[in-house]
CSV table of N, CA and C in Angstrom, one decimal:
chain,number,residue,atom,x,y,z
A,227,MET,N,-119.5,-71.7,49.3
A,227,MET,CA,-117.7,-71.5,49.5
A,227,MET,C,-117.7,-72.5,48.3
A,228,THR,N,-116.5,-72.5,47.4
A,228,THR,CA,-116.0,-73.7,47.0
A,228,THR,C,-115.1,-74.9,47.4
A,229,VAL,N,-115.0,-76.3,47.6
A,229,VAL,CA,-114.2,-77.0,47.8
A,229,VAL,C,-113.1,-76.6,46.9
A,230,PRO,N,-111.6,-76.4,47.5
A,230,PRO,CA,-110.4,-76.7,46.8
A,230,PRO,C,-110.5,-78.1,45.8
A,231,PHE,N,-110.5,-79.0,46.2
A,231,PHE,CA,-110.6,-80.3,45.1
A,231,PHE,C,-111.8,-80.8,45.2
A,232,PRO,N,-112.5,-80.6,44.3
A,232,PRO,CA,-114.2,-81.4,44.3
A,232,PRO,C,-114.0,-82.9,43.4
A,233,SER,N,-113.5,-84.4,45.2
A,233,SER,CA,-113.5,-84.6,43.9
A,233,SER,C,-114.4,-85.9,45.4
A,234,ASP,N,-114.4,-87.1,45.6
A,234,ASP,CA,-114.9,-88.0,46.9
A,234,ASP,C,-113.8,-88.1,47.3
A,235,ALA,N,-112.5,-87.6,47.9
A,235,ALA,CA,-111.1,-88.0,48.5
A,235,ALA,C,-112.4,-87.5,49.9
A,236,PRO,N,-112.0,-88.0,51.0
A,236,PRO,CA,-112.6,-87.4,52.2
A,236,PRO,C,-111.6,-86.8,52.6
A,237,THR,N,-112.3,-85.7,53.6
A,237,THR,CA,-112.1,-84.2,54.3
A,237,THR,C,-110.7,-84.9,55.3
A,238,SER,N,-110.9,-85.7,55.7
A,238,SER,CA,-110.0,-86.6,56.7
A,238,SER,C,-110.4,-87.8,56.1
A,239,TYR,N,-109.2,-88.2,56.9
A,239,TYR,CA,-108.4,-89.8,56.2
A,239,TYR,C,-108.8,-91.1,58.2
A,240,GLU,N,-109.0,-89.9,59.5
A,240,GLU,CA,-109.2,-90.5,60.3
A,240,GLU,C,-110.3,-91.1,60.6
A,241,ASP,N,-111.5,-91.0,59.6
A,241,ASP,CA,-112.7,-91.2,59.3
A,241,ASP,C,-112.8,-92.4,59.1
A,242,ALA,N,-113.4,-93.8,60.4
A,242,ALA,CA,-113.3,-94.5,59.7
A,242,ALA,C,-114.7,-94.9,59.5
A,243,THR,N,-115.7,-94.6,58.7
A,243,THR,CA,-116.5,-95.0,57.4
A,243,THR,C,-116.3,-94.7,56.1
A,244,LYS,N,-115.1,-94.0,55.8
A,244,LYS,CA,-114.3,-93.5,54.3
A,244,LYS,C,-113.3,-95.2,54.1
A,245,ALA,N,-113.4,-95.2,53.1
A,245,ALA,CA,-111.8,-96.1,52.8
A,245,ALA,C,-111.5,-95.3,51.0
A,246,ILE,N,-110.6,-96.2,51.1
A,246,ILE,CA,-109.7,-95.9,49.9
A,246,ILE,C,-109.3,-96.9,49.2
A,247,TYR,N,-109.4,-97.1,48.2
A,247,TYR,CA,-110.1,-98.4,47.3
A,247,TYR,C,-109.1,-98.1,45.9
A,248,VAL,N,-108.3,-99.0,45.6
A,248,VAL,CA,-107.1,-98.7,44.3
A,248,VAL,C,-107.3,-100.1,43.9
A,249,ARG,N,-107.1,-100.2,42.2
A,249,ARG,CA,-107.6,-101.0,41.4
A,249,ARG,C,-105.6,-101.0,40.7
A,250,PRO,N,-104.8,-101.5,40.7
A,250,PRO,CA,-103.6,-101.3,40.7
A,250,PRO,C,-103.8,-101.9,39.4
A,251,GLY,N,-104.4,-103.2,38.4
A,251,GLY,CA,-104.4,-103.3,37.2
A,251,GLY,C,-104.9,-102.0,36.4
A,252,VAL,N,-106.2,-101.8,36.8
A,252,VAL,CA,-106.8,-100.4,35.9
A,252,VAL,C,-105.5,-99.4,36.1
A,253,ILE,N,-105.4,-99.1,36.9
A,253,ILE,CA,-104.1,-97.6,36.7
A,253,ILE,C,-103.5,-98.0,35.6
A,254,TYR,N,-102.8,-99.5,36.0
A,254,TYR,CA,-101.5,-99.8,34.6
A,254,TYR,C,-101.9,-100.0,33.7
A,255,HIS,N,-103.6,-100.5,33.1
A,255,HIS,CA,-103.9,-100.4,32.1
A,255,HIS,C,-104.5,-98.9,31.2
A,256,ASN,N,-104.5,-98.1,32.2
A,256,ASN,CA,-104.7,-97.0,31.8
A,256,ASN,C,-103.5,-96.1,31.6
A,257,ALA,N,-102.2,-96.3,31.9
A,257,ALA,CA,-101.4,-95.8,32.4
A,257,ALA,C,-100.4,-95.9,31.1
A,258,HIS,N,-100.6,-97.5,31.2
A,258,HIS,CA,-99.4,-98.0,29.7
A,258,HIS,C,-99.9,-98.4,28.8
A,259,VAL,N,-101.5,-98.5,28.9
A,259,VAL,CA,-101.9,-99.2,27.4
A,259,VAL,C,-102.6,-97.6,26.7
A,260,SER,N,-104.0,-97.2,27.8
A,260,SER,CA,-104.8,-96.4,27.4
A,260,SER,C,-104.2,-95.1,27.0
A,261,MET,N,-103.5,-94.5,28.2
A,261,MET,CA,-102.8,-92.9,27.7
A,261,MET,C,-101.9,-93.4,26.8
A,262,ARG,N,-100.8,-94.6,27.0
A,262,ARG,CA,-99.7,-94.1,25.4
A,262,ARG,C,-100.7,-94.0,24.4
A,263,ALA,N,-101.9,-95.0,24.2
A,263,ALA,CA,-103.0,-94.6,22.2
A,263,ALA,C,-103.2,-92.9,22.7
A,264,GLU,N,-103.4,-92.5,23.9
A,264,GLU,CA,-104.0,-91.2,23.7
A,264,GLU,C,-103.0,-90.3,23.4
A,265,ILE,N,-102.4,-90.3,23.8
A,265,ILE,CA,-100.7,-89.3,23.4
A,265,ILE,C,-100.4,-89.1,22.0
A,266,GLY,N,-100.5,-91.1,21.4
A,266,GLY,CA,-99.9,-90.9,20.3
A,266,GLY,C,-101.1,-90.1,19.5
A,267,ALA,N,-102.5,-90.2,20.2
A,267,ALA,CA,-103.0,-89.4,18.8
A,267,ALA,C,-103.3,-88.0,18.9
A,268,ILE,N,-103.1,-87.8,20.2
A,268,ILE,CA,-102.4,-85.9,20.3
A,268,ILE,C,-101.6,-85.3,19.6
A,269,VAL,N,-100.3,-86.4,19.6
A,269,VAL,CA,-99.3,-86.2,19.1
A,269,VAL,C,-99.4,-86.1,17.1
A,270,GLU,N,-100.1,-87.2,17.2
A,270,GLU,CA,-101.0,-86.7,15.5
A,270,GLU,C,-101.6,-85.5,15.2
A,271,CYS,N,-102.0,-84.7,16.3
A,271,CYS,CA,-103.1,-83.3,15.7
A,271,CYS,C,-102.3,-82.6,15.7
A,272,TRP,N,-100.9,-83.0,17.1
A,272,TRP,CA,-100.2,-81.9,17.6
A,272,TRP,C,-99.1,-81.6,15.5
A,273,ASN,N,-98.5,-83.0,14.8
A,273,ASN,CA,-98.1,-82.8,13.9
A,273,ASN,C,-99.3,-81.7,12.6
A,274,VAL,N,-100.2,-82.4,12.4
A,274,VAL,CA,-101.1,-81.6,11.5
A,274,VAL,C,-100.7,-80.0,11.8
A,275,ILE,N,-101.1,-79.5,13.0
A,275,ILE,CA,-101.0,-78.5,13.0
A,275,ILE,C,-100.0,-77.7,13.0
A,276,ALA,N,-98.7,-78.6,13.2
A,276,ALA,CA,-97.1,-77.6,13.2
A,276,ALA,C,-97.3,-77.7,11.4
A,277,ASP,N,-97.4,-78.8,11.0
A,277,ASP,CA,-97.4,-78.9,9.4
A,277,ASP,C,-98.5,-77.4,8.8
A,278,THR,N,-99.5,-77.6,9.3
A,278,THR,CA,-100.1,-76.1,8.6
A,278,THR,C,-99.6,-75.2,9.1
A,279,TRP,N,-99.0,-75.2,10.4
A,279,TRP,CA,-98.9,-73.9,10.6
A,279,TRP,C,-97.6,-73.4,10.2
A,280,LYS,N,-96.5,-74.4,9.6
A,280,LYS,CA,-95.0,-74.4,8.5
A,280,LYS,C,-95.4,-73.4,7.6
A,281,GLY,N,-96.9,-74.6,6.9
A,281,GLY,CA,-97.0,-73.6,5.5
A,281,GLY,C,-97.2,-72.3,5.5
A,282,LEU,N,-97.9,-71.6,6.6
A,282,LEU,CA,-98.4,-70.6,6.7
A,282,LEU,C,-97.2,-69.3,6.8
A,283,LYS,N,-96.5,-70.1,7.4
A,283,LYS,CA,-95.1,-69.3,8.3
A,283,LYS,C,-94.5,-68.5,6.6
A,284,LEU,N,-94.3,-69.5,6.3
A,284,LEU,CA,-93.7,-68.7,4.8
A,284,LEU,C,-94.4,-67.1,4.3
A,285,SER,N,-95.4,-67.0,4.4
A,285,SER,CA,-96.3,-65.8,4.0
A,285,SER,C,-96.2,-64.9,5.3
A,286,TRP,N,-95.2,-64.5,6.3
A,286,TRP,CA,-95.2,-63.6,7.2
A,286,TRP,C,-94.4,-62.4,6.9
A,287,VAL,N,-95.0,-61.5,6.6
A,287,VAL,CA,-93.5,-60.6,6.4
A,287,VAL,C,-93.8,-59.0,7.7
A,288,GLY,N,-92.8,-58.3,7.6
A,288,GLY,CA,-92.8,-57.5,9.2
A,288,GLY,C,-92.7,-57.9,10.5
A,289,GLU,N,-93.6,-57.3,11.0
A,289,GLU,CA,-94.0,-57.4,12.7
A,289,GLU,C,-94.7,-58.4,12.7
A,290,SER,N,-95.9,-59.0,11.5
A,290,SER,CA,-96.1,-60.1,11.1
A,290,SER,C,-95.0,-61.2,11.2
A,291,ALA,N,-94.4,-61.0,10.8
A,291,ALA,CA,-93.2,-62.6,11.1
A,291,ALA,C,-92.5,-62.5,11.9
A,292,ALA,N,-92.3,-61.2,12.7
A,292,ALA,CA,-91.4,-61.7,14.1
A,292,ALA,C,-92.9,-62.0,15.1
A,293,ALA,N,-93.8,-61.7,15.4
A,293,ALA,CA,-94.9,-62.4,16.0
A,293,ALA,C,-95.0,-63.7,15.7
A,294,ALA,N,-95.1,-64.3,14.4
A,294,ALA,CA,-94.6,-65.5,13.9
A,294,ALA,C,-93.7,-66.3,14.5
A,295,ASP,N,-93.1,-65.4,14.2
A,295,ASP,CA,-91.5,-66.2,14.8
A,295,ASP,C,-91.4,-66.8,16.1
A,296,ALA,N,-91.9,-65.6,16.9
A,296,ALA,CA,-92.2,-65.6,18.5
A,296,ALA,C,-93.3,-67.2,18.9
A,297,PHE,N,-94.2,-66.9,18.2
A,297,PHE,CA,-94.9,-67.3,17.9
A,297,PHE,C,-94.7,-69.2,18.5
A,298,ASN,N,-93.5,-69.2,17.2
A,298,ASN,CA,-93.6,-70.4,16.4
A,298,ASN,C,-92.4,-71.0,18.0
A,299,GLU,N,-91.5,-70.1,18.3
A,299,GLU,CA,-90.5,-70.4,19.5
A,299,GLU,C,-91.4,-71.0,20.3
A,300,ARG,N,-92.2,-70.6,20.8
A,300,ARG,CA,-93.5,-70.7,22.2
A,300,ARG,C,-94.3,-71.7,21.7
A,301,LEU,N,-94.7,-72.0,21.0
A,301,LEU,CA,-94.9,-73.2,20.0
A,301,LEU,C,-94.2,-74.3,21.0
A,302,ASP,N,-92.5,-74.5,19.8
A,302,ASP,CA,-92.0,-75.5,20.2
A,302,ASP,C,-92.0,-75.9,21.3
A,303,ARG,N,-91.3,-74.6,21.8
A,303,ARG,CA,-91.4,-75.0,23.6
A,303,ARG,C,-92.3,-76.2,24.2
A,304,VAL,N,-93.4,-75.1,24.1
A,304,VAL,CA,-95.0,-76.4,24.7
A,304,VAL,C,-94.4,-77.9,24.1
A,305,GLN,N,-94.6,-77.8,22.5
A,305,GLN,CA,-94.5,-78.8,22.7
A,305,GLN,C,-93.2,-80.2,23.3
A,306,ALA,N,-92.0,-79.1,23.3
A,306,ALA,CA,-91.0,-80.5,23.9
A,306,ALA,C,-91.1,-80.6,25.7
A,307,ASP,N,-92.3,-78.8,26.2
A,307,ASP,CA,-92.4,-79.7,27.8
A,307,ASP,C,-93.5,-80.8,27.2
A,308,LEU,N,-94.3,-80.8,26.5
A,308,LEU,CA,-95.7,-81.8,26.9
A,308,LEU,C,-94.6,-83.2,26.9
A,309,PHE,N,-93.9,-83.0,25.6
A,309,PHE,CA,-93.7,-85.1,24.8
A,309,PHE,C,-91.9,-84.9,25.0
A,310,GLY,N,-91.9,-84.0,25.0
A,310,GLY,CA,-90.3,-83.7,25.7
A,310,GLY,C,-89.0,-84.1,24.2
A,311,GLU,N,-88.2,-83.9,24.0
A,311,GLU,CA,-87.3,-83.6,23.6
A,311,GLU,C,-86.1,-85.3,23.3
A,312,PRO,N,-85.9,-85.9,22.1
A,312,PRO,CA,-84.9,-87.6,21.9
A,312,PRO,C,-83.5,-86.2,21.6
A,313,GLY,N,-82.9,-87.4,22.3
A,313,GLY,CA,-81.5,-86.9,22.4
A,313,GLY,C,-80.8,-87.0,21.1
A,314,GLY,N,-79.6,-86.6,21.5
A,314,GLY,CA,-79.1,-86.8,20.5
A,314,GLY,C,-77.2,-86.6,20.8
A,315,ASP,N,-76.3,-87.0,19.9
A,315,ASP,CA,-74.8,-86.9,20.1
A,315,ASP,C,-74.8,-87.9,21.2
A,316,GLY,N,-75.6,-88.9,21.6
A,316,GLY,CA,-75.3,-89.5,22.7
A,316,GLY,C,-75.1,-89.3,24.6
A,317,LYS,N,-76.5,-88.2,23.7
A,317,LYS,CA,-76.7,-87.4,24.6
A,317,LYS,C,-78.6,-88.7,25.6
A,318,ASP,N,-78.6,-88.0,26.5
A,318,ASP,CA,-79.9,-88.3,27.0
A,318,ASP,C,-81.3,-87.2,26.4
A,319,GLY,N,-82.7,-87.9,26.2
A,319,GLY,CA,-83.8,-86.8,25.6
A,319,GLY,C,-84.3,-86.3,27.1
A,320,LYS,N,-84.8,-85.3,26.9
A,320,LYS,CA,-85.5,-84.7,28.0
A,320,LYS,C,-87.0,-85.3,28.3
A,321,PRO,N,-87.0,-86.1,28.9
A,321,PRO,CA,-88.8,-86.4,28.8
A,321,PRO,C,-89.9,-84.8,29.3
A,322,GLY,N,-91.1,-85.4,28.5
A,322,GLY,CA,-92.4,-84.3,28.4
A,322,GLY,C,-92.5,-84.7,29.5
A,323,ILE,N,-93.7,-83.7,29.8
A,323,ILE,CA,-94.9,-83.9,31.1
A,323,ILE,C,-96.0,-85.2,30.8
A,324,PHE,N,-96.2,-85.4,29.3
A,324,PHE,CA,-96.7,-86.9,29.6
A,324,PHE,C,-96.5,-87.8,29.7
A,325,GLY,N,-94.8,-88.1,29.3
A,325,GLY,CA,-94.2,-89.5,29.3
A,325,GLY,C,-94.0,-89.6,30.9
A,326,LEU,N,-93.8,-88.2,31.5
A,326,LEU,CA,-93.6,-88.4,32.9
A,326,LEU,C,-94.4,-89.3,33.8
A,327,ILE,N,-95.9,-88.2,33.5
A,327,ILE,CA,-97.2,-88.8,33.9
A,327,ILE,C,-96.9,-90.5,34.2
A,328,ARG,N,-97.4,-90.7,33.0
A,328,ARG,CA,-97.0,-92.0,33.1
A,328,ARG,C,-96.4,-92.9,33.6
A,329,VAL,N,-95.3,-92.3,33.3
A,329,VAL,CA,-94.2,-93.7,34.0
A,329,VAL,C,-94.6,-93.0,36.1
A,330,VAL,N,-94.9,-92.1,36.2
A,330,VAL,CA,-95.2,-92.1,37.3
A,330,VAL,C,-96.7,-93.3,37.6
A,331,ALA,N,-97.4,-93.0,37.0
A,331,ALA,CA,-98.9,-93.7,37.1
A,331,ALA,C,-98.0,-95.4,36.9
A,332,VAL,N,-97.9,-95.4,36.2
A,332,VAL,CA,-97.3,-96.6,35.9
A,332,VAL,C,-97.0,-97.4,37.2
A,333,GLN,N,-95.4,-97.0,37.9
A,333,GLN,CA,-95.0,-96.8,38.8
A,333,GLN,C,-95.7,-96.7,40.8
A,334,ALA,N,-96.8,-96.5,39.9
A,334,ALA,CA,-97.1,-96.0,41.4
A,334,ALA,C,-98.6,-97.7,41.2
A,335,ALA,N,-98.9,-98.1,39.8
A,335,ALA,CA,-99.7,-99.3,39.9
A,335,ALA,C,-98.7,-100.3,40.5
A,336,SER,N,-97.6,-100.7,40.0
A,336,SER,CA,-96.4,-101.4,40.7
A,336,SER,C,-96.6,-101.4,42.2
A,337,ASN,N,-96.2,-100.2,42.4
A,337,ASN,CA,-95.9,-99.8,44.6
A,337,ASN,C,-97.4,-100.5,45.0
A,338,TYR,N,-98.7,-100.2,44.1
A,338,TYR,CA,-100.2,-100.7,44.7
A,338,TYR,C,-100.0,-102.3,45.0
A,339,ASP,N,-99.2,-102.9,43.7
A,339,ASP,CA,-99.8,-104.5,43.5
A,339,ASP,C,-98.2,-105.3,44.7
A,340,ASN,N,-97.5,-104.3,44.4
A,340,ASN,CA,-96.6,-105.4,45.2
A,340,ASN,C,-96.6,-105.1,47.2
A,341,ALA,N,-98.3,-103.9,47.1
A,341,ALA,CA,-98.0,-103.9,48.6
A,341,ALA,C,-99.2,-104.9,49.1
A,342,GLU,N,-100.3,-105.1,47.7
A,342,GLU,CA,-101.1,-105.5,47.9
A,342,GLU,C,-100.6,-107.4,48.1
A,343,HIS,N,-99.8,-107.7,47.4
A,343,HIS,CA,-99.2,-109.1,46.9
A,343,HIS,C,-98.8,-108.8,48.6
A,344,SER,N,-98.2,-108.1,48.8
A,344,SER,CA,-96.4,-108.5,50.5
A,344,SER,C,-97.5,-108.7,51.5
A,345,VAL,N,-99.3,-108.2,51.5
A,345,VAL,CA,-100.4,-108.1,52.5
A,345,VAL,C,-100.8,-109.7,52.6
A,346,PHE,N,-100.8,-109.9,51.5
A,346,PHE,CA,-101.2,-111.4,51.1
A,346,PHE,C,-101.1,-111.8,51.6
A,347,HIS,N,-99.4,-112.0,51.1
A,347,HIS,CA,-98.2,-113.2,51.6
A,347,HIS,C,-98.4,-113.2,52.8
A,348,MET,N,-98.3,-112.0,54.0
A,348,MET,CA,-98.5,-112.2,55.0
A,348,MET,C,-99.2,-113.0,55.6
A,349,PHE,N,-100.7,-112.2,55.2
A,349,PHE,CA,-101.7,-112.7,55.8
A,349,PHE,C,-101.5,-114.4,55.9
A,350,ASP,N,-101.3,-115.0,54.6
A,350,ASP,CA,-101.3,-116.6,54.1
A,350,ASP,C,-100.2,-117.0,55.1
A,351,ALA,N,-99.2,-116.6,55.3
A,351,ALA,CA,-98.5,-117.2,56.3
A,351,ALA,C,-98.6,-117.4,58.1
A,352,LEU,N,-99.5,-116.2,57.9
A,352,LEU,CA,-100.3,-116.1,59.8
A,352,LEU,C,-101.0,-117.3,60.0
A,353,ARG,N,-102.4,-117.2,58.6
A,353,ARG,CA,-102.8,-118.4,58.5
A,353,ARG,C,-102.0,-119.3,58.6
A,354,GLU,N,-101.2,-120.0,57.5
A,354,GLU,CA,-100.5,-121.2,57.5
A,354,GLU,C,-100.2,-121.6,59.4
A,355,ALA,N,-99.4,-120.8,59.8
A,355,ALA,CA,-98.7,-120.2,61.3
A,355,ALA,C,-99.7,-121.1,61.9
A,356,LEU,N,-100.5,-120.9,61.9
A,356,LEU,CA,-102.3,-120.7,63.3
A,356,LEU,C,-102.5,-122.1,62.7
A,357,GLU,N,-102.4,-122.2,61.4
A,357,GLU,CA,-103.2,-123.7,61.2
A,357,GLU,C,-102.4,-125.3,61.3
A,358,SER,N,-100.3,-124.3,61.7
A,358,SER,CA,-99.8,-126.0,62.3
A,358,SER,C,-99.7,-125.7,63.5
A,359,THR,N,-100.8,-125.3,64.8
A,359,THR,CA,-100.3,-124.9,65.8
A,359,THR,C,-101.0,-126.2,66.9
A,360,GLY,N,-100.7,-127.5,65.7
A,360,GLY,CA,-100.8,-129.1,67.0
A,360,GLY,C,-102.6,-129.0,66.8
A,361,GLN,N,-103.0,-128.5,66.4
A,361,GLN,CA,-104.2,-128.5,66.4
A,361,GLN,C,-105.2,-130.3,66.1
A,362,ALA,N,-105.9,-131.4,66.2
A,362,ALA,CA,-106.2,-132.4,65.9
A,362,ALA,C,-106.9,-132.2,64.9
A,363,ASP,N,-107.5,-133.4,64.3
A,363,ASP,CA,-108.2,-133.7,62.7
A,363,ASP,C,-109.3,-133.1,63.2
A,364,ASP,N,-109.3,-133.5,64.2
A,364,ASP,CA,-111.5,-133.4,65.1
A,364,ASP,C,-111.3,-131.7,65.1
A,365,GLY,N,-110.6,-131.4,65.2
A,365,GLY,CA,-110.2,-129.5,65.4
A,365,GLY,C,-110.0,-129.3,67.1
A,366,LYS,N,-109.7,-130.3,67.5
A,366,LYS,CA,-109.3,-130.0,69.3
A,366,LYS,C,-107.7,-130.3,69.2
A,367,ARG,N,-107.4,-129.6,70.9
A,367,ARG,CA,-106.2,-129.3,70.2
A,367,ARG,C,-105.8,-130.4,71.3
A,368,PRO,N,-104.3,-131.3,71.0
A,368,PRO,CA,-104.2,-132.4,72.0
A,368,PRO,C,-103.9,-132.0,73.6
A,369,GLU,N,-104.3,-132.8,74.8
A,369,GLU,CA,-104.3,-131.9,75.6
A,369,GLU,C,-103.3,-131.5,76.6
A,370,ASN,N,-101.4,-132.1,75.7
A,370,ASN,CA,-100.4,-131.7,76.4
A,370,ASN,C,-100.1,-130.6,76.2
A,371,SER,N,-101.2,-129.8,75.1
A,371,SER,CA,-100.4,-128.8,74.2
A,371,SER,C,-100.1,-127.6,74.6
A,372,PRO,N,-99.3,-127.0,73.9
A,372,PRO,CA,-98.9,-125.9,74.4
A,372,PRO,C,-99.8,-124.8,74.4
A,373,TYR,N,-100.3,-124.9,73.1
A,373,TYR,CA,-101.7,-124.1,72.6
A,373,TYR,C,-103.4,-124.5,73.5
A,374,ASN,N,-103.5,-124.8,74.0
A,374,ASN,CA,-104.6,-125.5,74.7
A,374,ASN,C,-104.3,-123.8,76.0
A,375,PRO,N,-106.1,-123.2,76.0
A,375,PRO,CA,-106.4,-122.3,77.0
A,375,PRO,C,-105.6,-122.4,78.3
A,376,ILE,N,-105.7,-121.2,78.8
A,376,ILE,CA,-104.8,-121.3,80.0
A,376,ILE,C,-106.1,-121.6,81.4
A,377,GLN,N,-105.3,-121.9,81.5
A,377,GLN,CA,-106.2,-123.0,83.4
A,377,GLN,C,-106.4,-121.6,84.5
A,378,ILE,N,-106.9,-121.2,84.3
A,378,ILE,CA,-106.9,-119.8,85.8
A,378,ILE,C,-107.9,-120.9,87.2
A,379,THR,N,-106.9,-121.2,88.6
A,379,THR,CA,-107.6,-121.3,89.5
A,379,THR,C,-107.6,-120.6,90.5
A,380,TYR,N,-108.6,-120.0,91.3
A,380,TYR,CA,-108.5,-119.2,92.2
A,380,TYR,C,-108.9,-119.9,93.5
A,381,GLY,N,-107.8,-120.6,93.9
A,381,GLY,CA,-107.6,-121.6,95.4
A,381,GLY,C,-108.8,-122.8,95.1
A,382,ASP,N,-109.4,-122.1,96.9
A,382,ASP,CA,-110.5,-123.2,97.0
A,382,ASP,C,-112.1,-123.4,97.0
A,383,VAL,N,-112.2,-122.1,95.6
A,383,VAL,CA,-113.4,-122.2,95.7
A,383,VAL,C,-113.9,-123.5,94.7
């Protein structure tokens, strides 16, 4: 039997022995820097293919010409889906799937980073609050401090 999503992701997130690690800086770098460069390389290759195809397109005749035109239209649609379409005449362009994936990954990295900073600041504020509970320099609490341990008496024992 095959696993539907073969990865290291746990099948149950209720399992306390499993942990999910996220490195926002790595996600951001991969999406914002590396992926942008990879998309640029793909675009260059795509342009070479498109230029070659345009040169071949002129020599098609008859049914072959119709098939070549249909292929060219499909190729243009795929290119628009992958890379997007520029806007014109004041209209917004249509984003491509590569750009959308990149933007979503950059936003996810930002969200993870913001969450990490928020948790850090919450625990830092908690630490500061706990340290300012009136402890003396020797680490002992003053006698009349409201933060002394509660004394329990059991009657005449």
